[in-house]
Amino acid sequence: MRATLKFDLARWGTREWAMTALALVVLCALLLTATRGLAFGAEGDVLRVRFGGDAQRTRVVIDLDASTRGTLVEAGGSGQLVVDLDNIRAGRGQSGQGMGLVRAYRVAQAGSRSRVELALASGVEVERRFLLSPGDGVDHYRYVIDLRATGQASAAVPPPRAAAAPAERGRRGDSRPLIVIDPGHGGRDPGASGQQSRESAITLAAGLTLKAELERTGRYRVLMTRSTDVYVGLPRRVEIARQAGADLFISLHADAGADPATRGASVYTLSEQGAGRAVREFTVRDDWHRDLHLPGQDPSVDRILLDMTQRSTQNRSAWFARSLLGEIERTGHPMLRRSHRDAGLAVLLAPDVPAVLLEMGFVTNPEDERILTDERRRRELMRGVVRGIDAYFQTLQSPTRYAGTPQAGGTP
């Protein structure tokens, strides 16, 4: 036996028509909600977009309240980089200024995805992309894009001015690079002793000579950690450079050894162990992120940005060390057999100031001591240092590629 359902619309009254209309309204609302959920994948939102780094490497951090999968739509060849994030809402959208390699950004809805558009300041390559899940005190997801400069101009903007200082640090007026000279030892700390001289006197004389030679070029501003025979603590030397916003830090020393025959100059840069120590010491204070002008809202991301800053500083220190050694050798100055060394020296620990320690020679070697105490030979050496500084800043302004850096990978 089958039931038969019949509708006699002619007998419907006002109540039946009103109930039917209400049912249709509810059904349409449900269908609209379901359709919107399918179209926009209502799973999460873009919370904010943040940046860190510089004109060589820039990190883009997109904060999300849900997991996602990213698709690289535009890789930067057209002057912009575009990434789609699956099942993420753009909401009302976001836009603003960028940093480093990114001039500006915009977030918009593209079907079921959020589309993040980055207007580029110069040519870039995507080093890596990955998603960070909540953890370590962070309660949301972060989609991270690491960019590196290719040295080519962006198709969307003219190339940057070649004479621009690579690290202006918000300076106003005088944009010349600031060089901090650190004559080692001093005061109650005389350093190593030779037959006729003390290290502290040698480094001070060399520092004053280097200052005069740098100022003579008119290309640099110069600051000394000490200009007389006084004692300056090692942490204070680093603090002087950081507070001044130094573009380069050079610590001058004279080496010593048990064998009087050992001689020659060498340059030290920060070791990997020293870099780890620098980060640990820098993050002891709760407000450490303010010194680097980091966002201060996400400790784990700020730590990533600090690591990036430290890595960039190490790279630049290594570039300067190579330039410096090449120019010193051209002066005919004696060089130690392994002249580029690394160590966790305290004066090299600033995470955001490229720094080297120059051992000008061995004060315990009679020939080196004669060179270091001779005014003419000392001036020749310091002029070589100036040429090394010139070569370093020219390198920063030239197209740069990083050997051994992985190419952009697939979608994370």
CSV table of C-alpha atoms in Angstrom, one decimal:
chain,number,residue,atom,x,y,z
A,1,MET,CA,0.0,0.0,0.0
A,2,ARG,CA,1.5,3.3,-1.1
A,3,ALA,CA,0.7,6.7,0.5
A,4,THR,CA,-0.3,9.4,-1.9
A,5,LEU,CA,0.6,13.0,-1.1
A,6,LYS,CA,-1.7,15.6,-2.7
A,7,PHE,CA,-1.6,19.4,-2.6
A,8,ASP,CA,-4.8,21.3,-3.2
A,9,LEU,CA,-3.4,24.8,-3.7
A,10,ALA,CA,-6.9,26.2,-4.3
A,11,ARG,CA,-7.8,25.5,-0.7
A,12,TRP,CA,-4.7,27.2,0.8
A,13,GLY,CA,-5.3,30.1,3.0
A,14,THR,CA,-3.1,32.9,4.3
A,15,ARG,CA,-1.6,30.8,7.0
A,16,GLU,CA,-0.4,28.0,4.6
A,17,TRP,CA,1.1,30.6,2.2
A,18,ALA,CA,2.9,32.4,5.0
A,19,MET,CA,4.4,29.1,6.4
A,20,THR,CA,5.6,28.1,2.9
A,21,ALA,CA,7.2,31.5,2.3
A,22,LEU,CA,9.0,31.3,5.7
A,23,ALA,CA,10.2,27.8,4.8
A,24,LEU,CA,11.6,29.0,1.5
A,25,VAL,CA,13.4,31.9,3.2
A,26,VAL,CA,15.0,29.5,5.7
A,27,LEU,CA,16.0,27.1,2.9
A,28,CYS,CA,17.6,29.9,0.9
A,29,ALA,CA,19.6,31.1,3.9
A,30,LEU,CA,20.8,27.5,4.5
A,31,LEU,CA,21.8,27.1,0.9
A,32,LEU,CA,23.6,30.5,0.8
A,33,THR,CA,25.5,29.6,4.0
A,34,ALA,CA,26.5,26.2,2.6
A,35,THR,CA,27.5,27.7,-0.8
A,36,ARG,CA,29.6,30.4,0.9
A,37,GLY,CA,31.3,27.8,3.0
A,38,LEU,CA,32.2,25.8,-0.1
A,39,ALA,CA,33.3,28.8,-2.1
A,40,PHE,CA,35.4,30.4,0.7
A,41,GLY,CA,36.4,27.3,2.7
A,42,ALA,CA,35.4,28.9,5.9
A,43,GLU,CA,38.3,27.5,8.0
A,44,GLY,CA,40.5,30.4,9.0
A,45,ASP,CA,41.5,34.0,8.5
A,46,VAL,CA,44.6,36.1,7.7
A,47,LEU,CA,45.4,37.8,11.0
A,48,ARG,CA,48.3,40.0,9.9
A,49,VAL,CA,51.4,40.2,7.6
A,50,ARG,CA,54.8,41.0,9.0
A,51,PHE,CA,58.3,41.5,7.7
A,52,GLY,CA,62.0,41.2,8.8
A,53,GLY,CA,65.4,41.3,7.3
A,54,ASP,CA,67.1,43.7,4.8
A,55,ALA,CA,67.7,44.4,1.1
A,56,GLN,CA,69.6,41.2,0.8
A,57,ARG,CA,67.3,38.8,2.5
A,58,THR,CA,63.7,39.4,3.7
A,59,ARG,CA,61.4,37.1,5.6
A,60,VAL,CA,57.6,37.5,5.2
A,61,VAL,CA,55.5,36.1,8.0
A,62,ILE,CA,51.7,35.6,7.5
A,63,ASP,CA,49.9,34.9,10.7
A,64,LEU,CA,46.8,32.7,10.3
A,65,ASP,CA,44.3,31.1,12.7
A,66,ALA,CA,44.1,27.9,10.7
A,67,SER,CA,46.3,25.5,8.8
A,68,THR,CA,46.7,26.0,5.1
A,69,ARG,CA,48.5,24.9,1.9
A,70,GLY,CA,50.3,27.6,-0.2
A,71,THR,CA,50.6,27.8,-3.9
A,72,LEU,CA,53.1,30.1,-5.6
A,73,VAL,CA,51.2,31.9,-8.4
A,74,GLU,CA,53.8,34.6,-9.4
A,75,ALA,CA,57.5,34.0,-8.5
A,76,GLY,CA,58.5,37.7,-8.9
A,77,GLY,CA,59.3,38.0,-12.6
A,78,SER,CA,56.6,40.5,-13.1
A,79,GLY,CA,57.7,42.7,-10.2
A,80,GLN,CA,55.3,41.1,-7.8
A,81,LEU,CA,55.2,37.8,-5.9
A,82,VAL,CA,51.8,36.2,-5.4
A,83,VAL,CA,50.9,33.3,-3.1
A,84,ASP,CA,47.5,31.7,-2.7
A,85,LEU,CA,46.5,30.2,0.7
A,86,ASP,CA,43.9,27.4,0.6
A,87,ASN,CA,40.8,27.6,2.8
A,88,ILE,CA,41.7,31.0,4.3
A,89,ARG,CA,39.5,34.1,4.3
A,90,ALA,CA,40.9,37.5,3.5
A,91,GLY,CA,38.0,39.1,5.4
A,92,ARG,CA,38.0,42.8,4.5
A,93,GLY,CA,41.5,42.4,3.1
A,94,GLN,CA,44.7,44.0,4.4
A,95,SER,CA,47.4,46.2,2.8
A,96,GLY,CA,50.4,48.2,3.8
A,97,GLN,CA,54.1,49.0,3.4
A,98,GLY,CA,56.6,46.2,3.4
A,99,MET,CA,60.3,46.0,4.3
A,100,GLY,CA,63.6,45.1,2.7
A,101,LEU,CA,62.9,43.4,-0.6
A,102,VAL,CA,59.1,44.1,-0.4
A,103,ARG,CA,57.8,47.6,-1.1
A,104,ALA,CA,54.1,46.9,-0.2
A,105,TYR,CA,51.6,44.1,0.2
A,106,ARG,CA,47.9,43.3,-0.2
A,107,VAL,CA,45.7,40.5,0.9
A,108,ALA,CA,42.5,39.8,-1.1
A,109,GLN,CA,40.0,37.0,-1.6
A,110,ALA,CA,40.4,34.8,-4.7
A,111,GLY,CA,37.6,32.2,-4.7
A,112,SER,CA,38.2,29.7,-1.9
A,113,ARG,CA,41.6,31.1,-1.2
A,114,SER,CA,43.3,34.2,0.2
A,115,ARG,CA,45.7,35.8,-2.2
A,116,VAL,CA,48.8,37.5,-0.8
A,117,GLU,CA,50.4,39.9,-3.3
A,118,LEU,CA,53.8,41.4,-2.6
A,119,ALA,CA,55.1,44.3,-4.6
A,120,LEU,CA,58.9,43.9,-4.9
A,121,ALA,CA,61.6,46.5,-4.5
A,122,SER,CA,64.1,44.4,-6.6
A,123,GLY,CA,64.5,41.0,-8.2
A,124,VAL,CA,64.1,38.1,-5.8
A,125,GLU,CA,64.2,34.4,-5.6
A,126,VAL,CA,62.1,32.4,-3.1
A,127,GLU,CA,64.6,30.6,-0.9
A,128,ARG,CA,62.0,28.5,1.0
A,129,ARG,CA,58.3,28.5,2.1
A,130,PHE,CA,57.0,26.6,5.1
A,131,LEU,CA,54.1,26.5,7.6
A,132,LEU,CA,54.8,26.8,11.3
A,133,SER,CA,52.2,25.2,13.6
A,134,PRO,CA,51.2,26.7,17.0
A,135,GLY,CA,53.7,26.0,19.7
A,136,ASP,CA,56.3,27.6,22.0
A,137,GLY,CA,53.8,30.0,23.4
A,138,VAL,CA,52.4,31.0,19.9
A,139,ASP,CA,48.7,30.1,19.5
A,140,HIS,CA,48.3,30.5,15.8
A,141,TYR,CA,49.8,29.3,12.5
A,142,ARG,CA,52.5,31.2,10.5
A,143,TYR,CA,53.1,30.8,6.8
A,144,VAL,CA,56.7,31.9,6.2
A,145,ILE,CA,58.3,33.0,2.9
A,146,ASP,CA,62.1,33.6,2.7
A,147,LEU,CA,63.2,35.9,-0.1
A,148,ARG,CA,66.7,36.6,-1.3
A,149,ALA,CA,68.0,39.3,-3.7
A,150,THR,CA,69.1,38.3,-7.1
A,151,GLY,CA,70.9,41.5,-7.8
A,152,GLN,CA,68.5,42.3,-10.7
A,153,ALA,CA,66.1,45.2,-10.8
A,154,SER,CA,62.5,44.5,-10.3
A,155,ALA,CA,60.4,44.8,-13.5
A,156,ALA,CA,57.9,47.0,-11.5
A,157,VAL,CA,60.3,49.6,-10.2
A,158,PRO,CA,63.6,51.4,-11.3
A,159,PRO,CA,66.8,50.0,-9.9
A,160,PRO,CA,68.0,51.5,-6.5
A,161,ARG,CA,70.6,54.3,-6.5
A,162,ALA,CA,74.0,52.8,-6.7
A,163,ALA,CA,75.4,55.3,-4.2
A,164,ALA,CA,72.8,54.5,-1.5
A,165,ALA,CA,74.4,53.3,1.8
A,166,PRO,CA,73.5,49.6,2.4
A,167,ALA,CA,72.6,50.1,6.1
A,168,GLU,CA,71.3,53.5,6.8
A,169,ARG,CA,69.6,52.5,10.1
A,170,GLY,CA,67.2,55.5,9.9
A,171,ARG,CA,69.9,58.1,9.8
A,172,ARG,CA,68.9,61.6,8.8
A,173,GLY,CA,71.1,64.1,7.0
A,174,ASP,CA,74.5,62.5,6.7
A,175,SER,CA,74.0,59.1,5.0
A,176,ARG,CA,77.7,58.1,4.8
A,177,PRO,CA,78.5,54.7,6.4
A,178,LEU,CA,79.6,54.9,10.0
A,179,ILE,CA,82.8,53.0,10.8
A,180,VAL,CA,83.6,52.3,14.4
A,181,ILE,CA,87.3,51.8,15.2
A,182,ASP,CA,88.2,49.9,18.3
A,183,PRO,CA,91.8,50.1,19.5
A,184,GLY,CA,92.3,47.1,21.6
A,185,HIS,CA,93.2,47.1,25.3
A,186,GLY,CA,94.2,50.4,27.0
A,187,GLY,CA,94.5,51.9,30.5
A,188,ARG,CA,94.9,49.2,33.1
A,189,ASP,CA,94.9,46.6,30.3
A,190,PRO,CA,98.1,47.1,28.3
A,191,GLY,CA,97.8,43.9,26.3
A,192,ALA,CA,100.8,42.0,25.0
A,193,SER,CA,104.3,43.3,25.3
A,194,GLY,CA,107.1,43.4,22.8
A,195,GLN,CA,110.8,44.2,23.3
A,196,GLN,CA,110.1,47.9,23.2
A,197,SER,CA,106.4,48.5,23.0
A,198,ARG,CA,103.0,47.6,24.5
A,199,GLU,CA,100.0,46.4,22.5
A,200,SER,CA,97.7,49.1,23.8
A,201,ALA,CA,100.0,51.9,22.5
A,202,ILE,CA,100.3,50.2,19.1
A,203,THR,CA,96.6,49.8,18.6
A,204,LEU,CA,95.8,53.4,19.6
A,205,ALA,CA,98.4,54.8,17.2
A,206,ALA,CA,97.0,52.6,14.4
A,207,GLY,CA,93.4,53.5,15.3
A,208,LEU,CA,94.2,57.2,15.1
A,209,THR,CA,96.0,56.8,11.8
A,210,LEU,CA,93.1,54.8,10.4
A,211,LYS,CA,90.6,57.4,11.5
A,212,ALA,CA,92.6,60.2,9.8
A,213,GLU,CA,92.9,58.1,6.5
A,214,LEU,CA,89.1,57.3,6.5
A,215,GLU,CA,88.2,61.0,7.1
A,216,ARG,CA,90.6,62.1,4.4
A,217,THR,CA,88.5,60.2,1.8
A,218,GLY,CA,85.3,62.1,2.8
A,219,ARG,CA,83.3,58.9,2.2
A,220,TYR,CA,82.8,57.8,5.8
A,221,ARG,CA,81.9,58.9,9.3
A,222,VAL,CA,84.2,57.6,12.0
A,223,LEU,CA,83.8,56.9,15.7
A,224,MET,CA,86.4,55.5,18.1
A,225,THR,CA,85.7,53.4,21.2
A,226,ARG,CA,88.7,55.1,22.8
A,227,SER,CA,91.1,57.9,21.6
A,228,THR,CA,93.3,58.0,24.6
A,229,ASP,CA,95.1,55.5,26.9
A,230,VAL,CA,91.9,54.5,28.9
A,231,TYR,CA,90.3,51.2,29.7
A,232,VAL,CA,87.0,50.4,28.0
A,233,GLY,CA,85.3,47.1,28.9
A,234,LEU,CA,84.6,44.6,26.1
A,235,PRO,CA,80.7,44.8,26.4
A,236,ARG,CA,80.9,48.6,26.3
A,237,ARG,CA,82.9,48.5,23.0
A,238,VAL,CA,80.1,46.5,21.4
A,239,GLU,CA,77.4,48.8,23.0
A,240,ILE,CA,79.1,51.9,21.5
A,241,ALA,CA,78.9,50.4,18.0
A,242,ARG,CA,75.3,49.3,18.4
A,243,GLN,CA,74.1,52.5,20.0
A,244,ALA,CA,75.7,54.6,17.2
A,245,GLY,CA,74.1,52.4,14.5
A,246,ALA,CA,77.5,51.4,13.1
A,247,ASP,CA,77.8,50.0,9.6
A,248,LEU,CA,81.1,48.4,10.3
A,249,PHE,CA,83.2,47.6,13.5
A,250,ILE,CA,87.0,47.1,13.3
A,251,SER,CA,88.9,46.0,16.4
A,252,LEU,CA,92.7,46.5,16.1
A,253,HIS,CA,95.1,44.3,18.0
A,254,ALA,CA,98.7,43.1,17.9
A,255,ASP,CA,99.2,39.3,18.4
A,256,ALA,CA,101.6,37.5,20.7
A,257,GLY,CA,103.1,34.0,20.6
A,258,ALA,CA,105.5,31.8,22.4
A,259,ASP,CA,107.7,31.5,19.3
A,260,PRO,CA,109.4,34.8,18.4
A,261,ALA,CA,109.7,33.6,14.8
A,262,THR,CA,105.9,33.6,14.3
A,263,ARG,CA,104.7,36.7,12.5
A,264,GLY,CA,102.1,38.1,10.1
A,265,ALA,CA,98.6,39.7,10.1
A,266,SER,CA,95.3,37.8,10.4
A,267,VAL,CA,91.6,38.7,10.6
A,268,TYR,CA,89.0,37.1,12.9
A,269,THR,CA,85.3,36.9,12.3
A,270,LEU,CA,82.7,35.4,14.6
A,271,SER,CA,82.5,31.6,14.8
A,272,GLU,CA,79.3,29.5,14.7
A,273,GLN,CA,79.7,28.8,18.4
A,274,GLY,CA,80.2,32.5,19.0
A,275,ALA,CA,77.1,33.3,17.0
A,276,GLY,CA,75.0,31.0,19.2
A,277,ARG,CA,76.5,32.7,22.3
A,278,ALA,CA,75.7,36.1,20.9
A,279,VAL,CA,72.0,35.2,20.4
A,280,ARG,CA,71.8,33.7,23.9
A,281,GLU,CA,73.3,36.7,25.5
A,282,PHE,CA,71.2,39.1,23.5
A,283,THR,CA,67.9,37.4,24.4
A,284,VAL,CA,68.5,37.3,28.2
A,285,ARG,CA,66.4,40.5,28.7
A,286,ASP,CA,62.6,40.3,28.2
A,287,ASP,CA,62.7,43.4,25.9
A,288,TRP,CA,65.6,42.3,23.7
A,289,HIS,CA,63.4,42.5,20.6
A,290,ARG,CA,63.1,46.3,21.0
A,291,ASP,CA,66.9,46.8,20.4
A,292,LEU,CA,66.4,45.3,16.9
A,293,HIS,CA,63.1,47.1,16.2
A,294,LEU,CA,61.3,43.8,15.9
A,295,PRO,CA,57.5,43.5,16.2
A,296,GLY,CA,57.5,42.3,19.8
A,297,GLN,CA,54.2,40.5,19.5
A,298,ASP,CA,55.4,37.0,18.7
A,299,PRO,CA,58.5,35.8,20.6
A,300,SER,CA,59.1,32.8,18.3
A,301,VAL,CA,59.0,34.8,15.1
A,302,ASP,CA,61.2,37.5,16.7
A,303,ARG,CA,63.7,34.8,17.5
A,304,ILE,CA,63.6,33.7,13.9
A,305,LEU,CA,64.2,37.2,12.7
A,306,LEU,CA,67.1,37.6,15.1
A,307,ASP,CA,68.7,34.4,13.7
A,308,MET,CA,68.3,35.9,10.2
A,309,THR,CA,69.9,39.1,11.3
A,310,GLN,CA,72.8,37.3,12.9
A,311,ARG,CA,73.3,35.2,9.8
A,312,SER,CA,73.3,38.3,7.6
A,313,THR,CA,75.8,40.0,9.9
A,314,GLN,CA,78.1,37.0,9.7
A,315,ASN,CA,77.9,36.9,5.9
A,316,ARG,CA,78.8,40.6,5.7
A,317,SER,CA,81.6,40.2,8.2
A,318,ALA,CA,83.1,37.4,6.1
A,319,TRP,CA,82.8,39.6,3.0
A,320,PHE,CA,84.7,42.4,4.7
A,321,ALA,CA,87.3,40.0,6.1
A,322,ARG,CA,88.1,38.7,2.5
A,323,SER,CA,88.3,42.3,1.2
A,324,LEU,CA,90.5,43.4,4.0
A,325,LEU,CA,92.9,40.5,3.8
A,326,GLY,CA,93.3,41.0,0.0
A,327,GLU,CA,94.1,44.7,0.3
A,328,ILE,CA,96.5,44.2,3.2
A,329,GLU,CA,98.4,41.5,1.3
A,330,ARG,CA,98.7,43.9,-1.7
A,331,THR,CA,100.6,46.4,0.5
A,332,GLY,CA,103.3,43.8,1.0
A,333,HIS,CA,102.5,43.5,4.7
A,334,PRO,CA,103.5,40.0,6.1
A,335,MET,CA,100.5,37.7,6.5
A,336,LEU,CA,100.0,34.7,8.8
A,337,ARG,CA,99.8,31.4,6.9
A,338,ARG,CA,96.1,30.9,7.8
A,339,SER,CA,95.1,34.5,7.8
A,340,HIS,CA,91.3,34.2,8.0
A,341,ARG,CA,90.2,32.7,11.4
A,342,ASP,CA,87.1,32.6,13.5
A,343,ALA,CA,86.5,32.7,17.2
A,344,GLY,CA,83.8,33.7,19.8
A,345,LEU,CA,85.6,36.9,20.7
A,346,ALA,CA,83.5,39.3,22.8
A,347,VAL,CA,84.0,42.3,20.6
A,348,LEU,CA,82.4,40.4,17.6
A,349,LEU,CA,79.1,39.6,19.4
A,350,ALA,CA,76.9,42.3,18.1
A,351,PRO,CA,74.1,40.5,16.2
A,352,ASP,CA,73.4,43.5,13.8
A,353,VAL,CA,76.9,45.1,13.2
A,354,PRO,CA,79.3,43.4,10.8
A,355,ALA,CA,82.6,43.1,12.7
A,356,VAL,CA,86.2,41.9,12.4
A,357,LEU,CA,89.2,41.8,14.7
A,358,LEU,CA,92.4,42.6,12.9
A,359,GLU,CA,95.6,41.2,14.4
A,360,MET,CA,98.1,43.5,12.7
A,361,GLY,CA,101.1,41.4,13.4
A,362,PHE,CA,103.0,39.8,16.3
A,363,VAL,CA,104.4,42.2,18.8
A,364,THR,CA,106.5,39.3,20.1
A,365,ASN,CA,108.3,39.2,16.7
A,366,PRO,CA,111.0,41.8,16.3
A,367,GLU,CA,110.4,42.4,12.6
A,368,ASP,CA,106.6,42.8,13.1
A,369,GLU,CA,107.2,45.0,16.1
A,370,ARG,CA,109.4,47.4,14.0
A,371,ILE,CA,106.7,47.6,11.3
A,372,LEU,CA,103.9,48.3,13.8
A,373,THR,CA,105.9,51.0,15.5
A,374,ASP,CA,107.1,52.7,12.3
A,375,GLU,CA,104.8,55.6,11.4
A,376,ARG,CA,105.3,55.2,7.6
A,377,ARG,CA,104.7,51.5,7.6
A,378,ARG,CA,101.7,51.9,9.9
A,379,ARG,CA,100.2,54.4,7.5
A,380,GLU,CA,100.7,52.1,4.6
A,381,LEU,CA,98.9,49.3,6.5
A,382,MET,CA,96.0,51.5,7.4
A,383,ARG,CA,95.6,52.7,3.8
A,384,GLY,CA,95.3,49.1,2.9
A,385,VAL,CA,92.6,48.8,5.5
A,386,VAL,CA,90.8,51.8,3.9
A,387,ARG,CA,90.9,50.1,0.5
A,388,GLY,CA,89.5,47.0,2.1
A,389,ILE,CA,86.6,49.0,3.5
A,390,ASP,CA,86.0,50.6,0.1
A,391,ALA,CA,86.0,47.2,-1.6
A,392,TYR,CA,83.5,45.9,1.0
A,393,PHE,CA,80.9,48.6,0.4
A,394,GLN,CA,81.3,48.2,-3.3
A,395,THR,CA,80.6,44.5,-2.9
A,396,LEU,CA,77.4,45.3,-1.0
A,397,GLN,CA,76.2,47.5,-3.8
A,398,SER,CA,77.0,45.0,-6.5
A,399,PRO,CA,74.8,42.0,-7.6
A,400,THR,CA,75.4,39.2,-5.1
A,401,ARG,CA,74.7,35.5,-5.2
A,402,TYR,CA,75.1,33.1,-2.3
A,403,ALA,CA,76.9,29.9,-3.1
A,404,GLY,CA,75.3,26.7,-1.8
A,405,THR,CA,71.9,28.3,-1.1
A,406,PRO,CA,69.0,26.0,-2.0
A,407,GLN,CA,66.7,27.0,-4.8
A,408,ALA,CA,63.0,27.6,-4.2
A,409,GLY,CA,61.3,24.4,-3.3
A,410,GLY,CA,57.8,23.1,-3.9
A,411,THR,CA,54.7,24.0,-2.0
A,412,PRO,CA,55.0,23.2,1.7
